[in-house]
PDB file of C-alpha atoms in Angstrom:
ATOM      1  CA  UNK W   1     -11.744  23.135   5.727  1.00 84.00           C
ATOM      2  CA  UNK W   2     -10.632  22.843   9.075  1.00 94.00           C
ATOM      3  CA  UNK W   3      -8.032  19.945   9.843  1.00 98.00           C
ATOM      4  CA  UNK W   4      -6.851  18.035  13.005  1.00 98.00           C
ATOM      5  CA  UNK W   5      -3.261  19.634  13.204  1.00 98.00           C
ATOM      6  CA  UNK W   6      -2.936  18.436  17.169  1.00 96.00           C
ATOM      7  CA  UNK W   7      -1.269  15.373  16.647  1.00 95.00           C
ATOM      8  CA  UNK W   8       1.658  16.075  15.724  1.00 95.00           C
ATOM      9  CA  UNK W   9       2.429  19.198  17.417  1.00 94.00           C
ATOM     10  CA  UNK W  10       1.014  21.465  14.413  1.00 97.00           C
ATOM     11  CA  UNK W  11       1.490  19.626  11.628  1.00 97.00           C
ATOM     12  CA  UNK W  12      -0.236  16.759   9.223  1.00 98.00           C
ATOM     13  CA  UNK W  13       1.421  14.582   6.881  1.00 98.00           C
ATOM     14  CA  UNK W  14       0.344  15.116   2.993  1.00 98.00           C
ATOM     15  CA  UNK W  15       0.818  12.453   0.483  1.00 98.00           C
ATOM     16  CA  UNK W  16       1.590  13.787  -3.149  1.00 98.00           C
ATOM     17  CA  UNK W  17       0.549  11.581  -5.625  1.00 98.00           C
ATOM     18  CA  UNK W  18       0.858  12.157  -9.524  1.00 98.00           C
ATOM     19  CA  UNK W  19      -2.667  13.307 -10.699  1.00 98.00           C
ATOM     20  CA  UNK W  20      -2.235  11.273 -14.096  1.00 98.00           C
ATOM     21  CA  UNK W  21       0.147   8.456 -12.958  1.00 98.00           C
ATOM     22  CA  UNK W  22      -1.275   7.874  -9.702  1.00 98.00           C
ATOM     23  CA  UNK W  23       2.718   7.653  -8.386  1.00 98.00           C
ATOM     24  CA  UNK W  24       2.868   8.397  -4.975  1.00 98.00           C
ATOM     25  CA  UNK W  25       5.791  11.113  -5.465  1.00 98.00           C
ATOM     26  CA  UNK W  26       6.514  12.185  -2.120  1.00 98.00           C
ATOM     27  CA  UNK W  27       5.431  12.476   1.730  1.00 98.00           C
ATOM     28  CA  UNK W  28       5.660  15.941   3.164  1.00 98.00           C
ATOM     29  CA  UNK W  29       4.250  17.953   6.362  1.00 98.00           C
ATOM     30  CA  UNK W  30       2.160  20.939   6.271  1.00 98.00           C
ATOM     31  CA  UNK W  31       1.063  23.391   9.205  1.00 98.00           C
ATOM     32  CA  UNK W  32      -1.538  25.539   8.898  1.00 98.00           C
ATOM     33  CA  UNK W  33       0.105  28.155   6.978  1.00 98.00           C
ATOM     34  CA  UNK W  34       1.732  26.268   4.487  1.00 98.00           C
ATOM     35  CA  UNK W  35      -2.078  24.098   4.223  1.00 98.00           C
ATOM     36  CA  UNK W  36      -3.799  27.403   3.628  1.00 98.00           C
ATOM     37  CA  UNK W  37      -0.843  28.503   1.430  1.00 98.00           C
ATOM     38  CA  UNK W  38      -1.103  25.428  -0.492  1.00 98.00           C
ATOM     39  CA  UNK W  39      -4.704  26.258  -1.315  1.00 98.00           C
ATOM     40  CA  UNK W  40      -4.743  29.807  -2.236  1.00 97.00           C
ATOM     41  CA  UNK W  41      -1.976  29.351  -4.087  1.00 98.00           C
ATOM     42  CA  UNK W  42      -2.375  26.068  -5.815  1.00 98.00           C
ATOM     43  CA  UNK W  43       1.213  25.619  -5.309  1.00 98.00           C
ATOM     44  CA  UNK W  44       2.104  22.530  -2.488  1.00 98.00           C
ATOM     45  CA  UNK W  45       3.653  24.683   0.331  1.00 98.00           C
ATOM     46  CA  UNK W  46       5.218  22.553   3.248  1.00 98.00           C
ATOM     47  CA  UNK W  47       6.825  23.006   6.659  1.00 98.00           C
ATOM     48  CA  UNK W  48      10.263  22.034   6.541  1.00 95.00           C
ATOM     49  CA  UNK W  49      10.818  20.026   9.775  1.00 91.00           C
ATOM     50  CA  UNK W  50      14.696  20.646   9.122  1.00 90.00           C
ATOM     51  CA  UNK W  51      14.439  24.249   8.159  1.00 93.00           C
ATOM     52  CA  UNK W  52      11.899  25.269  10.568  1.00 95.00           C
ATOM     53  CA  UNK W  53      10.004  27.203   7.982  1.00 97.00           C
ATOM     54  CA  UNK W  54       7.423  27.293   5.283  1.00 97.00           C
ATOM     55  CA  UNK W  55       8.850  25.417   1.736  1.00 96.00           C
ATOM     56  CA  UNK W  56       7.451  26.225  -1.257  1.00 97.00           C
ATOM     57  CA  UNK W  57       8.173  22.781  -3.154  1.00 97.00           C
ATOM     58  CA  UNK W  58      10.611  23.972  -6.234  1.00 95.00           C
ATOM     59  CA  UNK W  59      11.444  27.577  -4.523  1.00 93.00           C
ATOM     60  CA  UNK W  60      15.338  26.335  -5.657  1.00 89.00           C
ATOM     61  CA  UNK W  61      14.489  23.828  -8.522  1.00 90.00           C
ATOM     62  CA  UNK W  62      11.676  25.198 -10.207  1.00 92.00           C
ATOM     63  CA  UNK W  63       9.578  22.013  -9.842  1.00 94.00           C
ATOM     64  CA  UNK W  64       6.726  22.989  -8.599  1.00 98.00           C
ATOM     65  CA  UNK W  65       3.443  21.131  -7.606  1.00 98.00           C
ATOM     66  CA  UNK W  66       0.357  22.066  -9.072  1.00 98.00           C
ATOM     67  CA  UNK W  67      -2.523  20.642  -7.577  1.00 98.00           C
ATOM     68  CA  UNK W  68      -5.453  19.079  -8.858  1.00 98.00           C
ATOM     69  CA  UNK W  69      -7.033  17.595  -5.898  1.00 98.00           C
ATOM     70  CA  UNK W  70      -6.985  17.720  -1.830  1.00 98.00           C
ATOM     71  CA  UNK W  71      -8.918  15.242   0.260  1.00 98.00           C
ATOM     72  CA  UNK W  72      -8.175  14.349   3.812  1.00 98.00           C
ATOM     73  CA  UNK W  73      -8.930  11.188   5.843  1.00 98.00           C
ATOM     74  CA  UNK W  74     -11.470  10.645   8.258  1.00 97.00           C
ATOM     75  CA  UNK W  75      -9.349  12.099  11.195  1.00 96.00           C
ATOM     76  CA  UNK W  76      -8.715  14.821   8.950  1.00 98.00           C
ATOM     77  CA  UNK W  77      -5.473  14.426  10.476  1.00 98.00           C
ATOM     78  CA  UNK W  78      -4.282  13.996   7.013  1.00 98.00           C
ATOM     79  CA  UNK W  79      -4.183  15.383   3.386  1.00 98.00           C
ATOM     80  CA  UNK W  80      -3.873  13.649  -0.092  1.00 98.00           C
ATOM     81  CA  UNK W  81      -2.925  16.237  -2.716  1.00 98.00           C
ATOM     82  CA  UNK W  82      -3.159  14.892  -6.264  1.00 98.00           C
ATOM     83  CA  UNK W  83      -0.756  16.941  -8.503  1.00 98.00           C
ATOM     84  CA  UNK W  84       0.800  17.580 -11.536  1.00 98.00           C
ATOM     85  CA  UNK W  85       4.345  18.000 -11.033  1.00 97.00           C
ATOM     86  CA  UNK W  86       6.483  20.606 -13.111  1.00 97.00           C
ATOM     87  CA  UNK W  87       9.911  19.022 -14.000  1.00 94.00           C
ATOM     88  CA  UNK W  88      11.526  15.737 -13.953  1.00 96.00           C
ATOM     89  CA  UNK W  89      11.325  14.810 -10.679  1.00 96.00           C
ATOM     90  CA  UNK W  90      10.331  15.729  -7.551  1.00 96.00           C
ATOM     91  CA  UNK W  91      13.423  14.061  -5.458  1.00 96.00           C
ATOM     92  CA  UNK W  92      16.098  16.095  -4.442  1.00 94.00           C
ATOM     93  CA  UNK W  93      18.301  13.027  -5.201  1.00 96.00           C
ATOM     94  CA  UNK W  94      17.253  13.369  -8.667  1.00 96.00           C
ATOM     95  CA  UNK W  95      14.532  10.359  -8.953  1.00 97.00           C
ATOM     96  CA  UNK W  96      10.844  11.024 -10.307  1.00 98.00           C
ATOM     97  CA  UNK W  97       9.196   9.678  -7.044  1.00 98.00           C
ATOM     98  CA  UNK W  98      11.504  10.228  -3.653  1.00 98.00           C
ATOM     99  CA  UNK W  99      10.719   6.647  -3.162  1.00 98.00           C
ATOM    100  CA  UNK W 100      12.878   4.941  -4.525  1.00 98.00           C
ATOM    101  CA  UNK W 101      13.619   2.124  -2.593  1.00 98.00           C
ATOM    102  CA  UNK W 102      12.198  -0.646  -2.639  1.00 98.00           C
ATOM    103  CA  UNK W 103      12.888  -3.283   0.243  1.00 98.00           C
ATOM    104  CA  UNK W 104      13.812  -6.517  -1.715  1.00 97.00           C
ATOM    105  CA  UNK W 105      15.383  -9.547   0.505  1.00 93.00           C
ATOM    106  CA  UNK W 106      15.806  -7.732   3.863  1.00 94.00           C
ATOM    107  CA  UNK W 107      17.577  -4.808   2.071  1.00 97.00           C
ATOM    108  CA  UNK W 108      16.626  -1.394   0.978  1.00 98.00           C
ATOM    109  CA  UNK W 109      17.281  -1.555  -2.969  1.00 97.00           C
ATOM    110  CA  UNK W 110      17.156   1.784  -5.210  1.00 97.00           C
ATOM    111  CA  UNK W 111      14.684   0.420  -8.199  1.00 95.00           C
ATOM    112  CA  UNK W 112      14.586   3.615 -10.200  1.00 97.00           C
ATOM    113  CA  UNK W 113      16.656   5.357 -12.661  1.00 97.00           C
ATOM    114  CA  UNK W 114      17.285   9.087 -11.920  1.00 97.00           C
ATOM    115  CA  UNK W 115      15.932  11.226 -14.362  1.00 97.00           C
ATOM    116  CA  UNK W 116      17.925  14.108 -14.034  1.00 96.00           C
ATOM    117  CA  UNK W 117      20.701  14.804 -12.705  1.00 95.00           C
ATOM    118  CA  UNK W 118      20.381  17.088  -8.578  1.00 93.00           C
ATOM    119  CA  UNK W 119      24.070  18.654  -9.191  1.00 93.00           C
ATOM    120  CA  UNK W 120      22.807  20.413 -12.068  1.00 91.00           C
ATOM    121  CA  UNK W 121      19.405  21.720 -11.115  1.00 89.00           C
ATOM    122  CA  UNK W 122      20.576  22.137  -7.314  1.00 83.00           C
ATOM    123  CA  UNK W 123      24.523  22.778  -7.366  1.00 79.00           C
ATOM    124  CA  UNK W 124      25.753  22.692  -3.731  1.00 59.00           C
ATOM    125  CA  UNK W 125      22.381  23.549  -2.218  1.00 51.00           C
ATOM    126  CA  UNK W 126      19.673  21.213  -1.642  1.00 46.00           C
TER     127      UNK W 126
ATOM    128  CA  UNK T   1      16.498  -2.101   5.986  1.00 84.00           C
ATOM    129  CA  UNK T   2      17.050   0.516   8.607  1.00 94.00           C
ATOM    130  CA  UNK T   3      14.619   3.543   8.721  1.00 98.00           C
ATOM    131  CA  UNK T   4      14.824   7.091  10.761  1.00 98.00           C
ATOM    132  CA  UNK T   5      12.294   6.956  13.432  1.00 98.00           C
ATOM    133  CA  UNK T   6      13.786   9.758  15.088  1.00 96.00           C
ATOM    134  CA  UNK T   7      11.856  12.617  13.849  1.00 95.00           C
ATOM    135  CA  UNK T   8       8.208  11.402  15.314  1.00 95.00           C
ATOM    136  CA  UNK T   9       9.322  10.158  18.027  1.00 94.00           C
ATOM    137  CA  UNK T  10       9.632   6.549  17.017  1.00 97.00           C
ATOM    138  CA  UNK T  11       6.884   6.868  14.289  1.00 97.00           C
ATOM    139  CA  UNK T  12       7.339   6.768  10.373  1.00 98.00           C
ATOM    140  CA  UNK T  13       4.015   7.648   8.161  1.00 98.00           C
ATOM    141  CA  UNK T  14       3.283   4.930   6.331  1.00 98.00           C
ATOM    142  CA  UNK T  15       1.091   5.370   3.392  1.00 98.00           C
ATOM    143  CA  UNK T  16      -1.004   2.224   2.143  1.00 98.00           C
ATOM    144  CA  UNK T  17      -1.665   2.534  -1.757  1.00 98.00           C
ATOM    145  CA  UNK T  18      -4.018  -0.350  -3.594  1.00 98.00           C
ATOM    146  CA  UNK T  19      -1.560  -1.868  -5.917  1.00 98.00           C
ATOM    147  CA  UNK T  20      -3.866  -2.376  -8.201  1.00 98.00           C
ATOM    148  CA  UNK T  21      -5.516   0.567  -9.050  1.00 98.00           C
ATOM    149  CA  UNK T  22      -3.213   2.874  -7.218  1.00 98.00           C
ATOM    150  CA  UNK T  23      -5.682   4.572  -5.106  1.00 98.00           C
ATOM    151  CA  UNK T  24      -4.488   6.067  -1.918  1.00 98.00           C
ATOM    152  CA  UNK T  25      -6.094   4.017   0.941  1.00 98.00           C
ATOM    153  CA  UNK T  26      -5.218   5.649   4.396  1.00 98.00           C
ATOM    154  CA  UNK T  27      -1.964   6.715   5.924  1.00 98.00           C
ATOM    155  CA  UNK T  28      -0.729   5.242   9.624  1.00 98.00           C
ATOM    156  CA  UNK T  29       1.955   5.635  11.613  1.00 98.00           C
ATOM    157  CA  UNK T  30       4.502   2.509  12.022  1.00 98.00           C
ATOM    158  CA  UNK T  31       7.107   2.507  15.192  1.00 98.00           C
ATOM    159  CA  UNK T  32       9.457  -0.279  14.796  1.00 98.00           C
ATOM    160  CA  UNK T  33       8.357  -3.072  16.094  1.00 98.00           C
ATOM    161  CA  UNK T  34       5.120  -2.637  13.699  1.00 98.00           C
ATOM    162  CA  UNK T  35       7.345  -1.865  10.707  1.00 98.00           C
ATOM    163  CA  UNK T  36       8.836  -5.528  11.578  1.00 98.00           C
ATOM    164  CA  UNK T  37       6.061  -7.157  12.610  1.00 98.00           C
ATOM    165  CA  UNK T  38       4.911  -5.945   8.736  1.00 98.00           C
ATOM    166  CA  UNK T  39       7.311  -7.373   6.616  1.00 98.00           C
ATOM    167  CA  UNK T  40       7.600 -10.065   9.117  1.00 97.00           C
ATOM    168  CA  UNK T  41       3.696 -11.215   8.740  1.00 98.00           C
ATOM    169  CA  UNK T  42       2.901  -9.719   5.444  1.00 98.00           C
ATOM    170  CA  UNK T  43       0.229  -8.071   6.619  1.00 98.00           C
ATOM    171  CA  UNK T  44       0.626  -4.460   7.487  1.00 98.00           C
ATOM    172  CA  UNK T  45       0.995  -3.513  10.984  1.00 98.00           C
ATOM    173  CA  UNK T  46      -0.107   0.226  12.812  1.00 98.00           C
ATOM    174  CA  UNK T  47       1.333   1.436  15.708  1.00 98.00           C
ATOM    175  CA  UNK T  48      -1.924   3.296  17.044  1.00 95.00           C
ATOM    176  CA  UNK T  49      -1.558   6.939  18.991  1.00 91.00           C
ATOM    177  CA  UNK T  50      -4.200   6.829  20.262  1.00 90.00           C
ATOM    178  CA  UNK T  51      -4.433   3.016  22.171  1.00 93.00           C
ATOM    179  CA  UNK T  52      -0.579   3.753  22.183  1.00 95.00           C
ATOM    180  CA  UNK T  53       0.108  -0.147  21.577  1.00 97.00           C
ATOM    181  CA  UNK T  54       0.440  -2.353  18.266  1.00 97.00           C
ATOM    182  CA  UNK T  55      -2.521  -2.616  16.004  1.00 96.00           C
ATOM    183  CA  UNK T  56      -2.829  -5.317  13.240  1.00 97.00           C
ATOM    184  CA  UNK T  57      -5.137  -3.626  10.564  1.00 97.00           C
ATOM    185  CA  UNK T  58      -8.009  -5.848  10.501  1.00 95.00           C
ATOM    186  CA  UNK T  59      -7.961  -7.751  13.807  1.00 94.00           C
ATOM    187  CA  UNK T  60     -11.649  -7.066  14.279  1.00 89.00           C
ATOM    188  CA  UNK T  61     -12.899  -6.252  11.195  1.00 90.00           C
ATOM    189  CA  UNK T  62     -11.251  -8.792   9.197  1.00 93.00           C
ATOM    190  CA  UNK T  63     -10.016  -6.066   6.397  1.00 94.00           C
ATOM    191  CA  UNK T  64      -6.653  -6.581   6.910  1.00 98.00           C
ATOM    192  CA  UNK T  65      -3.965  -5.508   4.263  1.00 98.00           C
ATOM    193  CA  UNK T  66      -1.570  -7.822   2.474  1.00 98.00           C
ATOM    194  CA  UNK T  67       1.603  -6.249   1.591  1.00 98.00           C
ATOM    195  CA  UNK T  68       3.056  -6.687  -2.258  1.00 98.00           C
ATOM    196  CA  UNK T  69       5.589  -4.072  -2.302  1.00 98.00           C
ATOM    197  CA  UNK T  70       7.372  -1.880   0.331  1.00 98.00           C
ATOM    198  CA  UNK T  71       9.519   1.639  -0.458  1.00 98.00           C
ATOM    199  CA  UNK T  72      10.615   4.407   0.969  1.00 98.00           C
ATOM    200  CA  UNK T  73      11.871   7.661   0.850  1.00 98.00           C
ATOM    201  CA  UNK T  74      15.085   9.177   0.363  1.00 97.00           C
ATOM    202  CA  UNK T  75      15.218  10.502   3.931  1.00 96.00           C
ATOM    203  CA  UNK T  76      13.888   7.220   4.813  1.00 98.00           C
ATOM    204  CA  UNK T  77      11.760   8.770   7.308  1.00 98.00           C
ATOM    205  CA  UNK T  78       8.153   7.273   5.653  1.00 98.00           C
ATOM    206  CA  UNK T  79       7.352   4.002   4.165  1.00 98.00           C
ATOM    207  CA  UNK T  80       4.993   3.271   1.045  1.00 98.00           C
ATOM    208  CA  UNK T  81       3.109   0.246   0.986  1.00 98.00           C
ATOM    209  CA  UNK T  82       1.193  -1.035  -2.003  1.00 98.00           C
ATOM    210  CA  UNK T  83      -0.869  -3.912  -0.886  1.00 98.00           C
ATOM    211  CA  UNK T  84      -4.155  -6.299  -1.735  1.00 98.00           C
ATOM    212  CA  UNK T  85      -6.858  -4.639   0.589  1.00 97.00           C
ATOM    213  CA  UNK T  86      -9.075  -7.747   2.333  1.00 97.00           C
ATOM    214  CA  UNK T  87     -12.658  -6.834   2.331  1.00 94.00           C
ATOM    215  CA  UNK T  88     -15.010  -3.954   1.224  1.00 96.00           C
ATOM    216  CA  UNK T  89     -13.073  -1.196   2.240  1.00 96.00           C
ATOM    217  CA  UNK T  90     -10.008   0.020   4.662  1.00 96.00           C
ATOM    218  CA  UNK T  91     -11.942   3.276   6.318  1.00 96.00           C
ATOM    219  CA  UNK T  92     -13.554   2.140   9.960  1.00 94.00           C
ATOM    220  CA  UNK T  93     -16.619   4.714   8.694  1.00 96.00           C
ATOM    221  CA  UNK T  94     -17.362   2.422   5.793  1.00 96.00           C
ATOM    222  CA  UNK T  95     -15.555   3.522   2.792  1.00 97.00           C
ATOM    223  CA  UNK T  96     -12.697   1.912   0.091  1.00 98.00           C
ATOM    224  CA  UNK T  97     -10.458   4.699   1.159  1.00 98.00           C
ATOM    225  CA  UNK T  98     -10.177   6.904   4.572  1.00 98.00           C
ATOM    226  CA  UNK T  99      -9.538   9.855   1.681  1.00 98.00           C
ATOM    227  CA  UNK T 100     -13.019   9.976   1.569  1.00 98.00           C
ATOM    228  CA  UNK T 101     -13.759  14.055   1.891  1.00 98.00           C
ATOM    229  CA  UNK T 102     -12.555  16.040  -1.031  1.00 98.00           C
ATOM    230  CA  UNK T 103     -12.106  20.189  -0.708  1.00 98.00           C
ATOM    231  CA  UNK T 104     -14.573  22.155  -3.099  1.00 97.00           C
ATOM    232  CA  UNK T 105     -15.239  25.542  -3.009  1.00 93.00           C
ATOM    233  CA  UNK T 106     -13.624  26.242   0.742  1.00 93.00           C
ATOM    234  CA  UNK T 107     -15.186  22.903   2.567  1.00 97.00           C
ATOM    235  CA  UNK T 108     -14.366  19.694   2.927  1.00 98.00           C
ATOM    236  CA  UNK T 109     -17.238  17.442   0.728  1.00 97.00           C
ATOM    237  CA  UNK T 110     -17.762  13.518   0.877  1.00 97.00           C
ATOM    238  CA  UNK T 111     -16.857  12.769  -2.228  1.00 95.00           C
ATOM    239  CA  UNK T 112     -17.570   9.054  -2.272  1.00 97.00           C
ATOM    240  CA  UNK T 113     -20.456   6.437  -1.544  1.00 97.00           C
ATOM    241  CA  UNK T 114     -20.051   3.850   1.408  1.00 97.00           C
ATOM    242  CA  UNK T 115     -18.978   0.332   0.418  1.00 97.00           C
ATOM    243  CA  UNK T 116     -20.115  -1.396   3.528  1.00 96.00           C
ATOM    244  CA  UNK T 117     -22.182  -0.562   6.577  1.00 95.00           C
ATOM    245  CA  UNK T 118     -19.537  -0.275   9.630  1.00 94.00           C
ATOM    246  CA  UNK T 119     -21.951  -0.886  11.997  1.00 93.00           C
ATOM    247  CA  UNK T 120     -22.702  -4.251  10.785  1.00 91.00           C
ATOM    248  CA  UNK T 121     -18.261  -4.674  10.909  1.00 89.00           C
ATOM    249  CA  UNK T 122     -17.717  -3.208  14.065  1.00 83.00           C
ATOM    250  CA  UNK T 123     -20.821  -3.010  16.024  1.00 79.00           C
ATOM    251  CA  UNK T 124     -20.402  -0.670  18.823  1.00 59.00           C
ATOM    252  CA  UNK T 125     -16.489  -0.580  18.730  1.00 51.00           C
ATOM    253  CA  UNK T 126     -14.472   0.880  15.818  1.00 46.00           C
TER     254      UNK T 126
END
């Protein structure tokens, strides 16, 4: 299960995508211990870029990632992890999907409701 | 519709989803001037590592992607395009999707059939 992690100095991108929706949820960055974390745990593990360390998706919030599915590209510079995701939402900001802006005449435009609300599940910490 | 191309050095993933059945299609990397040239043209526009230059998706092969919707993250650090894929399939190896190996038991497994020959596309160049 080996994947291309050269490219971007140790990490690929992974795409989570809603297993039963097919929503494309959120875009994250694994190395190679949060990839192999990610699959003997069955939990989506990620390196935080800002953090500088391994992220088990809802270590704070409780909304974990459970995952279906992983495929990668032809490169295999890439991974696509299907999921089903515990909670209301995945974005910190509170939204189902962390996109949730859609670019609409020139302009970034949010075109989601939140469905829950980040001060309560996060408080001051993200 | 300003994005952060700071954190890959000028890059943002972009991931390219059919918009009609929601299947992931490939992931790319967009600098700027491709991100523009995108919503610009309509059609979506790579900014390839490797060739280090612009690349239209489809300029040889004639797949090329037609945008319908564009979001992105709450960081917005990655872009999510749904578009109307042109031709039999997006993958340069001859499949609908580049997400073409699936992980089962420990190895990565082709997990779907070719939907063109790619050496009838692209002859001797990919």
């Amino acid at each position: 299960m080996n994947l291309d992690f050269s490219k971007l100095d140790g990490l690929v991108p992974a795409v989570i995508q809603d297993a039963a929706s097919g929503r494309v949820l959120m875009l994250g960055f694994m190395n190679e211990e949060a990839f192999r974390k990610t699959v003997e745990t069955g939990f989506a593990t990620f390196f935080s870029r800002s953090r500088n360390k391994l992220w088990l998706k809802g270590e704070s919030s409780g909304h974990r990632l459970v995952v279906r599915e992983i495929s990668t590209d032809c490169d295999q510079d890439a991974v696509l992890l299907k999921v089903e995701a515990l909670g209301p939402g995945v974005c910190h900001e509170g939204y189902e999907s962390c996109f949730f802006r859609r670019l609409a005449d020139g302009a970034w435009q949010i075109s989601d409701r939140r469905t829950y609300d980040p001060a309560a599940v996060y408080g001051g910490n993200k």
